[in-house]
PDB file of C-alpha atoms in Angstrom:
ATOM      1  CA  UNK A 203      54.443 -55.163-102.710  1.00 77.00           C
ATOM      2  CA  UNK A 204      53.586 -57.638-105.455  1.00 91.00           C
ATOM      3  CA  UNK A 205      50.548 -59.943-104.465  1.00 96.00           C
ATOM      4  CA  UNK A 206      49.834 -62.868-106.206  1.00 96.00           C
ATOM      5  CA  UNK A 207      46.908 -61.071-108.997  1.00 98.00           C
ATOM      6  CA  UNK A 208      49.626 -58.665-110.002  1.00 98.00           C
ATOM      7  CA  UNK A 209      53.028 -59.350-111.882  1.00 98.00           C
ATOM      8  CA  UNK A 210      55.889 -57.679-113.971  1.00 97.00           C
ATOM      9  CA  UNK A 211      58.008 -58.546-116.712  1.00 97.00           C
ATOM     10  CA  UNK A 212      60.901 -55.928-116.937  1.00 97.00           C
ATOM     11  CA  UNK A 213      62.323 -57.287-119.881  1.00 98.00           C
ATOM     12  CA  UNK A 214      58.902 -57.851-121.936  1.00 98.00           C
ATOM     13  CA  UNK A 215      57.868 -54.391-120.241  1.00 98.00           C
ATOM     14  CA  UNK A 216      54.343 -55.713-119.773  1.00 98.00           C
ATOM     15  CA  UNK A 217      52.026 -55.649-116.435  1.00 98.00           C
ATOM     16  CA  UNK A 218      49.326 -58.217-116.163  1.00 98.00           C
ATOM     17  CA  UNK A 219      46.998 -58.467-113.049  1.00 98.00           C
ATOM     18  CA  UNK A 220      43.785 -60.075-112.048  1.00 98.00           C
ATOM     19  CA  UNK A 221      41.051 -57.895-110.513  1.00 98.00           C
ATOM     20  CA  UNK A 222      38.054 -59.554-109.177  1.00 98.00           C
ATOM     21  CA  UNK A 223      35.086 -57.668-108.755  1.00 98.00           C
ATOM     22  CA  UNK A 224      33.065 -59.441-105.855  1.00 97.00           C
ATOM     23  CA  UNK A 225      36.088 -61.205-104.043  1.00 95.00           C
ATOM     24  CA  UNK A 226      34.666 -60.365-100.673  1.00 96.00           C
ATOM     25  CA  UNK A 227      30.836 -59.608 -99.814  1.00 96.00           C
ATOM     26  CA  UNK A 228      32.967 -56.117 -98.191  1.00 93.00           C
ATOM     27  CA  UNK A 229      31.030 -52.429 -99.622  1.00 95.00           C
ATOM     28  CA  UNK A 230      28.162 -55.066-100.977  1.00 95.00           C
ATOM     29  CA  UNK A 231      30.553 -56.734-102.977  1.00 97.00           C
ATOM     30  CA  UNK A 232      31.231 -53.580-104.791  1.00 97.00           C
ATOM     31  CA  UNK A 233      34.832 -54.267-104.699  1.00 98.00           C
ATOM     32  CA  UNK A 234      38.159 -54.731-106.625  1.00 98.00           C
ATOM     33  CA  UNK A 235      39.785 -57.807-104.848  1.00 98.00           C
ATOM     34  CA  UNK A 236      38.351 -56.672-101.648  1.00 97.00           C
ATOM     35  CA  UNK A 237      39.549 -53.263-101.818  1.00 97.00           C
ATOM     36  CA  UNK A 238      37.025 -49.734-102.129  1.00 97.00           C
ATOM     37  CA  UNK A 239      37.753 -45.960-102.257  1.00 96.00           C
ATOM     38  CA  UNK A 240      41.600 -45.975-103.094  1.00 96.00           C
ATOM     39  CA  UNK A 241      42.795 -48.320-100.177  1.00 96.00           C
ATOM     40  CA  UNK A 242      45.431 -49.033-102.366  1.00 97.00           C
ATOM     41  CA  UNK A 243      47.300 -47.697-105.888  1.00 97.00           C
ATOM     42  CA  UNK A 244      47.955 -49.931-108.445  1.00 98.00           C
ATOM     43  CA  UNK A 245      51.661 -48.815-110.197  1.00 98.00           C
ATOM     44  CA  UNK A 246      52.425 -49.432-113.370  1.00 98.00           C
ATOM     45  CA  UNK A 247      55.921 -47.716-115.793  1.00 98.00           C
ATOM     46  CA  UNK A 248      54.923 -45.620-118.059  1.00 98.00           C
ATOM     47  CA  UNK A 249      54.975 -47.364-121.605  1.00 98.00           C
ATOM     48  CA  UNK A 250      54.464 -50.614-120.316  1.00 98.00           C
ATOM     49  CA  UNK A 251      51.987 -52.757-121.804  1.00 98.00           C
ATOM     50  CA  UNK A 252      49.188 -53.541-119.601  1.00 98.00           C
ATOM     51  CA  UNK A 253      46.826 -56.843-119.241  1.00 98.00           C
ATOM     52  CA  UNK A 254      43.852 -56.632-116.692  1.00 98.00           C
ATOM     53  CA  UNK A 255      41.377 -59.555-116.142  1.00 98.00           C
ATOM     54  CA  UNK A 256      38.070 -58.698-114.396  1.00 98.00           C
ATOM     55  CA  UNK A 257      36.640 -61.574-112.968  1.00 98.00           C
ATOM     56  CA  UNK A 258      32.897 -61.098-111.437  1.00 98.00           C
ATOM     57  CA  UNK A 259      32.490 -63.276-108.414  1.00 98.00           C
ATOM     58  CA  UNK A 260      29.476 -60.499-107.379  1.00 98.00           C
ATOM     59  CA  UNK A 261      26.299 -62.778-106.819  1.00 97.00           C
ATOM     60  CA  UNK A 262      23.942 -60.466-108.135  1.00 96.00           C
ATOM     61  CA  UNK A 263      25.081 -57.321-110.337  1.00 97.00           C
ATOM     62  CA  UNK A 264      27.008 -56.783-113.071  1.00 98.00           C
ATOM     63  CA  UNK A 265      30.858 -54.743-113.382  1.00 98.00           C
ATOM     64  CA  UNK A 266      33.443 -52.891-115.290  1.00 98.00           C
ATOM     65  CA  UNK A 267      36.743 -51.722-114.984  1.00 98.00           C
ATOM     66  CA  UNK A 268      38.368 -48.690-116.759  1.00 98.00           C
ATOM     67  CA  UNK A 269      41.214 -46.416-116.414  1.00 98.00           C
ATOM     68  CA  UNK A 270      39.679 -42.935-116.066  1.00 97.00           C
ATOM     69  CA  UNK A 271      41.518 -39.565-115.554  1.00 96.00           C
ATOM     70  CA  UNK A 272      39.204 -38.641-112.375  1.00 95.00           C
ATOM     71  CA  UNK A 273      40.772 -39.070-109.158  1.00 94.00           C
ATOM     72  CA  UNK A 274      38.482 -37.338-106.296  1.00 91.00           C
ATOM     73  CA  UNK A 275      35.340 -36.724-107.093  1.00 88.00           C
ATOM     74  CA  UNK A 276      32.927 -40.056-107.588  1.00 90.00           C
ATOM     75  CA  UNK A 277      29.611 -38.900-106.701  1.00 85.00           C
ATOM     76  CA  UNK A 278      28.890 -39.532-110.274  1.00 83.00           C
ATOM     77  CA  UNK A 279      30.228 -41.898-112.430  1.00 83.00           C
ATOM     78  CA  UNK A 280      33.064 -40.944-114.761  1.00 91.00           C
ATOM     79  CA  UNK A 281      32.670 -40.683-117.981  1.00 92.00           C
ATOM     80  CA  UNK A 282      33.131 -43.933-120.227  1.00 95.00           C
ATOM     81  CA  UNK A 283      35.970 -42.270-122.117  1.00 93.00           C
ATOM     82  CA  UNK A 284      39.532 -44.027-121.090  1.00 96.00           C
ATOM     83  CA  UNK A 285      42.695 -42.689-120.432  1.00 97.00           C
ATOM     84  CA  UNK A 286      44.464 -44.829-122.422  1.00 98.00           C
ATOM     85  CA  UNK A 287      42.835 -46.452-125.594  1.00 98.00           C
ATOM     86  CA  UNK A 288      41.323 -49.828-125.104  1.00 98.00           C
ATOM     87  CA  UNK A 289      41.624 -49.341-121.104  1.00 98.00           C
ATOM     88  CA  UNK A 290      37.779 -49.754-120.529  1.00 98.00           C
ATOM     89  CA  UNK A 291      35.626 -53.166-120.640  1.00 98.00           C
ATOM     90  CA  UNK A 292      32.831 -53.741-123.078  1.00 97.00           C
ATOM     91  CA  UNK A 293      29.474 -51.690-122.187  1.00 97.00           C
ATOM     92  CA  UNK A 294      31.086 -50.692-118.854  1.00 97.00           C
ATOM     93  CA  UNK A 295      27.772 -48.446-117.699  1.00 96.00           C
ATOM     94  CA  UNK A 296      25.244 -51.330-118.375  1.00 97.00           C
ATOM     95  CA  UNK A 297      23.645 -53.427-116.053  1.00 95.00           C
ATOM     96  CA  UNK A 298      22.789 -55.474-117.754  1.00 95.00           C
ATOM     97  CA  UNK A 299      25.512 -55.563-120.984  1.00 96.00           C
ATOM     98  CA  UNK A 300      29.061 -55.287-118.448  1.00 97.00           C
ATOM     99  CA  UNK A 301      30.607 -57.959-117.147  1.00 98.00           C
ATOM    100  CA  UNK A 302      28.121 -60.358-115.655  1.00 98.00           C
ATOM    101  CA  UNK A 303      28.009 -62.666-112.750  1.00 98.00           C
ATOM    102  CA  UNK A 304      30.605 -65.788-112.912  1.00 98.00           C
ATOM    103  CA  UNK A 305      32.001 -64.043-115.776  1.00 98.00           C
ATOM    104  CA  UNK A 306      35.208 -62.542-116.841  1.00 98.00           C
ATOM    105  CA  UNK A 307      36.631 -60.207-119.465  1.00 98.00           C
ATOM    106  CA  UNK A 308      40.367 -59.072-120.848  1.00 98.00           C
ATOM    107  CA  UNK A 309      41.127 -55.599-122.062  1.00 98.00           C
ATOM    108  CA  UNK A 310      44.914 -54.876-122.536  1.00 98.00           C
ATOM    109  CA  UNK A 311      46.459 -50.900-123.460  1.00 98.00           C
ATOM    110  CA  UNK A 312      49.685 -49.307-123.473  1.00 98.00           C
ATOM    111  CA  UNK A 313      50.486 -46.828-120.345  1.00 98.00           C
ATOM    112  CA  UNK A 314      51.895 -44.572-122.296  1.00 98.00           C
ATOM    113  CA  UNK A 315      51.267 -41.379-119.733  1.00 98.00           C
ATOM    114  CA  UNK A 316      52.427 -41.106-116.514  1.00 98.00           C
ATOM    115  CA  UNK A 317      50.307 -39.387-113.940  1.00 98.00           C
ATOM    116  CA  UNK A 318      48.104 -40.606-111.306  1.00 98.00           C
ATOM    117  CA  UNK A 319      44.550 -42.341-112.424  1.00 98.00           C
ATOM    118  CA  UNK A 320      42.080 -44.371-110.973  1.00 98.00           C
ATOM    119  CA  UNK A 321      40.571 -47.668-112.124  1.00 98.00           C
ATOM    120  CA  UNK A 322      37.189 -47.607-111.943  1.00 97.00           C
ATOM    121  CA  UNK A 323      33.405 -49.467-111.786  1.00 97.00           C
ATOM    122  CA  UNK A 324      31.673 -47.006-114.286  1.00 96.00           C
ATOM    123  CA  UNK A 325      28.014 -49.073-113.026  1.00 96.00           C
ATOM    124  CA  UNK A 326      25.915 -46.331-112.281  1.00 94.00           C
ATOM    125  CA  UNK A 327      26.360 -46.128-108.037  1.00 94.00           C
ATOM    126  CA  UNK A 328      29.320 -48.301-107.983  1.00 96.00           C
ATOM    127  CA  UNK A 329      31.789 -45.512-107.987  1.00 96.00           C
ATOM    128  CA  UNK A 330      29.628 -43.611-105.537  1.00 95.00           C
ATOM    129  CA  UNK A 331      30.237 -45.845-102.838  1.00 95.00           C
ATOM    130  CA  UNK A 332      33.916 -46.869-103.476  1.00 96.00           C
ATOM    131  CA  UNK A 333      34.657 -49.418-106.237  1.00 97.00           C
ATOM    132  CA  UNK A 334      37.340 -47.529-107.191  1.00 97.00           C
ATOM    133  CA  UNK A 335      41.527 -47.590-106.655  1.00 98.00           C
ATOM    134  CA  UNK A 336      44.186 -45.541-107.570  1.00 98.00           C
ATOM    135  CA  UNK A 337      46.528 -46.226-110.873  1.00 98.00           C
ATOM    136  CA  UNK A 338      49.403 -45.121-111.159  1.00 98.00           C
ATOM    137  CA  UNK A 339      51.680 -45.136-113.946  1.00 98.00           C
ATOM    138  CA  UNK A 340      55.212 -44.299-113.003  1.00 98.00           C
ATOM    139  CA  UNK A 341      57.959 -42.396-114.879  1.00 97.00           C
ATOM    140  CA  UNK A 342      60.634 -43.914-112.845  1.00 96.00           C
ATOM    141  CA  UNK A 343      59.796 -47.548-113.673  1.00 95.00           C
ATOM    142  CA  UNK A 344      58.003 -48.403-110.979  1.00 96.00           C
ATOM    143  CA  UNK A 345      56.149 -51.666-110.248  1.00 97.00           C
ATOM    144  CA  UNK A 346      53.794 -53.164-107.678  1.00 97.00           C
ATOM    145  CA  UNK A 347      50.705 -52.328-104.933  1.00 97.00           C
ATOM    146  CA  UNK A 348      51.085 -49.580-102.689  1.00 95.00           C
ATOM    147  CA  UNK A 349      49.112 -49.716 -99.482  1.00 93.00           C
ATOM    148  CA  UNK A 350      48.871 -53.564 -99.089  1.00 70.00           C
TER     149      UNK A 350
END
């Protein structure tokens, strides 16, 4: 499925999406638009070039996104290490440093791996309780939202 935050270009092999944090008051608004704890896996080709806008429409706390190599456990935030360099938002762990309230922030890598990842709130708690979705980078060439 391609929603309207996520789009392809095959011949520019480049992914861009838009991922707000907040979109629904859904998990405390500890969400990535409106989705928690890998409700849906985000599928990118492998060497693609890859554009993600977080936009924080959360009220009250501040987020991050990142591509991280953990995929199960969450009971503790991952570490602030990337998969993929330049995959992670500025000060993602700080509550006061991330992405704040009514603001938005760019980061754009190269998926040049595939294997299965998740994208992740690295907010201390966030994880914890579900901001968190699968990524997927395909070898096939692959593109689009699984489990809209």
């Amino acid at each position: 499925s391609m929603p309207d935050w996520f789009s392809v270009d095959h011949d520019a092999r480049t992914v861009s999406m838009t991922m707000t944090a907040g979109s629904t008051p859904d998990n405390n608004y500890w969400n990535y638009n409106g989705f928690i704890r890998g409700q849906i896996a985000i599928n990118v080709p492998e060497g693609y070039t890859v554009t993600i806008e977080l936009v924080n429409e959360d009220p009250n706390m501040a987020h991050s996104v990142g591509i991280s190599s953990e995929v199960s456990n969450f009971a503790m935030p991952p570490a602030t290490v990337p998969v993929f360099e330049g995959a992670i938002t500025e000060n993602p762990a700080s509550m006061i440093d991330a992405t704040m309230p009514g603001e938005s922030e760019t980061i754009t890598f190269v998926a040049d791996a595939a294997g299965t990842y998740s994208m992740v709130c690295y907010i201390p708690g966030h994880s914890a309780v579900g901001m968190w979705l699968f990524f997927k980078v395909t070898g096939n060439g692959d593109a689009g939202v699984q489990g809209l």
